[in-house]
Amino acid sequence: MRKAIRPGDVNWMTAGSGIAHSERTEEAMKRSGFRMHGVQTWVALPKTHEETAPAFQHVPASELPAWREAGASLRLIVGSYAGREAPTTHFSLIFYVAVEMPTATKTAVLPDHAERGVYVSEGTVTIGDRQLAVGDLAVLAPGAPVEVLAGPEGAKLMLLGGAPMDGPRHIWWNFVSSSKQRIEKAKADWKEGRFAKVPGDSEFIALPDR
């Protein structure tokens, strides 16, 4: 499946029992040059859904809940937040909100979810007496709203969190599971070519040696 990504769109994959995908740049874009700003996030599936059928979902920006709050622009990517629900498929109680904040604007991270975080992708923000810069992730204490103040150049943030995971996860290369044995099976399946192929793409990335 080929799908162009436009500003604000969301491409959402459910890996489930195993999925392969290919990310490519159109030749015309390579010739003309371009800039892309985005955040790629992995969300652990609950144990009850780890073997669900793999799927891909493209959600246009126009279908995502969006609103303004004290000068900041917010867009709900997945889950539920501030009384809103995103159409993006999910299997656990989560929220993921993209926020654009002009200079000196404020937003409050609501206390609706047990676990909450603030990730800075552009600019700077202040939470209490702590300043966060690009690449910083603040893990917030539960139970009360937390005010975030944008710095002099403004900021772009991801507000994220949800319910605690139902146990630890193991990660090896691109494989994630609650079971180390399941990861070993995925490694064997990849090596032997048992994953479904990407239509129209013949490239194969070999399993790392370690």
Short mmCIF file of C-alpha atoms in Angstrom, two decimals:
data_model
loop_
_atom_site.label_atom_id
_atom_site.label_comp_id
_atom_site.label_asym_id
_atom_site.label_seq_id
_atom_site.Cartn_x
_atom_site.Cartn_y
_atom_site.Cartn_z
CA MET A 1 0.00 0.00 0.00
CA ARG A 2 1.34 3.44 -0.95
CA LYS A 3 0.12 6.51 0.90
CA ALA A 4 1.44 10.07 0.72
CA ILE A 5 1.91 11.85 4.01
CA ARG A 6 0.61 15.41 4.17
CA PRO A 7 1.21 17.90 6.99
CA GLY A 8 -0.69 16.83 10.09
CA ASP A 9 -1.62 13.38 8.75
CA VAL A 10 -1.02 10.27 10.85
CA ASN A 11 0.22 6.92 9.57
CA TRP A 12 -0.50 4.35 12.28
CA MET A 13 0.65 0.73 12.14
CA THR A 14 -0.45 -2.11 14.35
CA ALA A 15 2.40 -4.63 14.29
CA GLY A 16 0.48 -7.35 16.11
CA SER A 17 1.67 -10.80 15.05
CA GLY A 18 4.19 -9.23 12.66
CA ILE A 19 4.34 -6.62 9.93
CA ALA A 20 6.90 -5.33 7.41
CA HIS A 21 6.79 -1.83 5.95
CA SER A 22 8.82 0.40 3.66
CA GLU A 23 9.32 4.16 3.88
CA ARG A 24 10.23 5.86 0.61
CA THR A 25 10.66 9.41 -0.68
CA GLU A 26 9.07 10.34 -4.01
CA GLU A 27 11.61 11.04 -6.76
CA ALA A 28 10.15 14.50 -7.41
CA MET A 29 10.70 15.42 -3.75
CA LYS A 30 14.29 14.20 -3.92
CA ARG A 31 14.94 16.44 -6.91
CA SER A 32 13.32 19.55 -5.48
CA GLY A 33 14.44 19.11 -1.87
CA PHE A 34 12.20 19.20 1.17
CA ARG A 35 12.07 19.39 4.96
CA MET A 36 10.07 17.05 7.13
CA HIS A 37 9.19 17.43 10.81
CA GLY A 38 7.73 14.49 12.66
CA VAL A 39 7.86 12.21 15.69
CA GLN A 40 7.86 8.42 15.43
CA THR A 41 6.48 6.59 18.45
CA TRP A 42 6.19 2.95 19.46
CA VAL A 43 3.30 1.93 21.72
CA ALA A 44 3.35 -1.48 23.42
CA LEU A 45 0.27 -3.59 22.76
CA PRO A 46 -1.45 -5.16 25.79
CA LYS A 47 -0.62 -8.85 26.20
CA THR A 48 -4.18 -9.71 25.15
CA HIS A 49 -3.59 -8.09 21.74
CA GLU A 50 0.06 -8.85 21.00
CA GLU A 51 -0.95 -11.43 18.38
CA THR A 52 -3.70 -9.36 16.78
CA ALA A 53 -3.72 -9.14 12.98
CA PRO A 54 -1.25 -6.55 11.64
CA ALA A 55 -2.81 -3.46 10.10
CA PHE A 56 -2.04 -0.03 8.66
CA GLN A 57 -4.22 3.05 9.12
CA HIS A 58 -3.90 6.44 7.44
CA VAL A 59 -5.78 9.21 9.26
CA PRO A 60 -5.99 12.60 7.50
CA ALA A 61 -5.37 15.65 9.67
CA SER A 62 -8.95 16.78 9.05
CA GLU A 63 -10.31 13.75 10.95
CA LEU A 64 -8.27 14.33 14.12
CA PRO A 65 -9.78 16.34 17.01
CA ALA A 66 -8.12 19.78 17.08
CA TRP A 67 -8.69 22.78 19.33
CA ARG A 68 -7.07 25.90 20.74
CA GLU A 69 -6.33 26.57 24.37
CA ALA A 70 -4.92 29.88 25.69
CA GLY A 71 -3.16 30.53 22.38
CA ALA A 72 -1.79 27.00 21.95
CA SER A 73 -2.96 24.63 19.19
CA LEU A 74 -3.62 21.01 20.18
CA ARG A 75 -4.33 17.95 18.03
CA LEU A 76 -5.22 14.52 19.43
CA ILE A 77 -3.31 11.84 17.52
CA VAL A 78 -4.55 8.72 19.32
CA GLY A 79 -6.57 7.82 22.40
CA SER A 80 -8.70 10.06 24.59
CA TYR A 81 -7.96 13.45 26.12
CA ALA A 82 -9.91 16.50 27.31
CA GLY A 83 -13.24 14.84 26.53
CA ARG A 84 -12.18 14.06 22.96
CA GLU A 85 -11.55 10.74 21.18
CA ALA A 86 -9.28 10.19 18.17
CA PRO A 87 -10.36 7.79 15.38
CA THR A 88 -6.95 6.12 15.40
CA THR A 89 -7.12 2.42 16.35
CA HIS A 90 -5.74 1.63 19.80
CA PHE A 91 -5.99 -1.23 22.29
CA SER A 92 -5.23 0.40 25.64
CA LEU A 93 -6.09 3.52 27.61
CA ILE A 94 -3.65 6.07 26.14
CA PHE A 95 -3.37 9.65 24.92
CA TYR A 96 -1.00 11.29 22.47
CA VAL A 97 -1.42 15.00 21.73
CA ALA A 98 0.60 17.24 19.40
CA VAL A 99 0.87 20.81 20.72
CA GLU A 100 2.15 23.96 19.01
CA MET A 101 2.80 26.85 21.38
CA PRO A 102 3.64 30.40 20.28
CA THR A 103 5.98 32.48 22.43
CA ALA A 104 5.03 32.66 26.13
CA THR A 105 1.75 30.75 25.76
CA LYS A 106 0.67 28.18 28.35
CA THR A 107 -1.08 24.83 28.37
CA ALA A 108 -2.00 22.48 31.19
CA VAL A 109 -1.47 18.72 31.07
CA LEU A 110 -4.70 17.26 32.44
CA PRO A 111 -4.65 14.67 35.25
CA ASP A 112 -7.08 12.25 33.55
CA HIS A 113 -4.45 9.52 32.97
CA ALA A 114 -2.31 7.71 35.53
CA GLU A 115 0.95 8.18 33.61
CA ARG A 116 1.82 11.40 31.78
CA GLY A 117 4.81 12.87 30.00
CA VAL A 118 5.87 15.94 28.00
CA TYR A 119 8.31 15.54 25.09
CA VAL A 120 9.85 18.62 23.43
CA SER A 121 10.40 18.34 19.65
CA GLU A 122 11.09 22.02 18.95
CA GLY A 123 11.91 25.10 21.06
CA THR A 124 11.93 25.18 24.86
CA VAL A 125 9.36 25.04 27.66
CA THR A 126 9.34 25.51 31.40
CA ILE A 127 7.56 23.26 33.89
CA GLY A 128 7.82 24.69 37.40
CA ASP A 129 11.48 25.61 37.83
CA ARG A 130 12.72 23.17 35.17
CA GLN A 131 13.47 24.15 31.56
CA LEU A 132 13.15 21.50 28.86
CA ALA A 133 14.84 21.66 25.45
CA VAL A 134 14.59 19.61 22.25
CA GLY A 135 14.78 15.89 23.00
CA ASP A 136 13.89 16.23 26.68
CA LEU A 137 11.12 14.11 28.18
CA ALA A 138 9.53 15.11 31.48
CA VAL A 139 7.69 12.38 33.40
CA LEU A 140 4.97 14.00 35.48
CA ALA A 141 3.71 13.00 38.92
CA PRO A 142 0.07 11.83 38.88
CA GLY A 143 -2.92 13.53 40.37
CA ALA A 144 -2.96 17.22 39.38
CA PRO A 145 -2.85 19.45 36.27
CA VAL A 146 0.67 20.54 35.31
CA GLU A 147 1.27 23.89 33.62
CA VAL A 148 3.68 24.11 30.69
CA LEU A 149 5.01 27.52 29.58
CA ALA A 150 6.55 28.03 26.12
CA GLY A 151 9.93 29.72 25.82
CA PRO A 152 10.79 32.90 23.87
CA GLU A 153 10.96 31.04 20.53
CA GLY A 154 7.77 29.04 21.09
CA ALA A 155 7.65 25.24 21.17
CA LYS A 156 6.27 22.04 19.68
CA LEU A 157 5.44 19.28 22.16
CA MET A 158 3.99 15.82 22.45
CA LEU A 159 1.83 15.18 25.50
CA LEU A 160 1.61 11.45 26.09
CA GLY A 161 0.73 8.75 28.56
CA GLY A 162 -2.06 6.49 29.70
CA ALA A 163 -2.51 3.47 31.92
CA PRO A 164 0.53 1.55 33.26
CA MET A 165 1.69 -1.37 31.10
CA ASP A 166 0.66 -4.90 32.07
CA GLY A 167 4.25 -6.03 32.61
CA PRO A 168 7.68 -5.45 31.05
CA ARG A 169 8.50 -5.62 27.32
CA HIS A 170 11.61 -6.98 25.60
CA ILE A 171 13.09 -5.25 22.55
CA TRP A 172 15.52 -6.76 20.03
CA TRP A 173 16.12 -4.88 16.77
CA ASN A 174 12.61 -4.12 15.46
CA PHE A 175 10.87 -6.82 17.50
CA VAL A 176 8.97 -6.04 20.71
CA SER A 177 7.18 -8.58 22.88
CA SER A 178 6.38 -9.51 26.46
CA SER A 179 7.97 -12.90 25.67
CA LYS A 180 11.63 -13.50 24.79
CA GLN A 181 10.60 -16.78 23.16
CA ARG A 182 8.21 -14.91 20.85
CA ILE A 183 11.06 -12.63 19.78
CA GLU A 184 13.18 -15.69 18.93
CA LYS A 185 10.35 -16.97 16.72
CA ALA A 186 10.07 -13.58 15.01
CA LYS A 187 13.82 -13.61 14.33
CA ALA A 188 13.55 -17.03 12.70
CA ASP A 189 10.48 -15.99 10.67
CA TRP A 190 12.27 -12.88 9.39
CA LYS A 191 15.42 -14.78 8.49
CA GLU A 192 13.44 -17.41 6.59
CA GLY A 193 11.29 -14.84 4.76
CA ARG A 194 7.99 -15.80 6.39
CA PHE A 195 6.89 -12.19 6.96
CA ALA A 196 4.45 -10.86 4.35
CA LYS A 197 6.27 -8.91 1.63
CA VAL A 198 5.81 -5.19 0.93
CA PRO A 199 4.03 -4.92 -2.46
CA GLY A 200 6.29 -3.43 -5.12
CA ASP A 201 9.40 -3.36 -2.92
CA SER A 202 12.05 -6.05 -3.37
CA GLU A 203 14.57 -4.76 -0.82
CA PHE A 204 15.32 -7.10 2.07
CA ILE A 205 17.19 -6.02 5.20
CA ALA A 206 19.05 -8.96 6.70
CA LEU A 207 18.68 -9.89 10.35
CA PRO A 208 21.52 -8.29 12.39
CA ASP A 209 24.23 -10.65 13.62
CA ARG A 210 23.55 -9.58 17.21
#
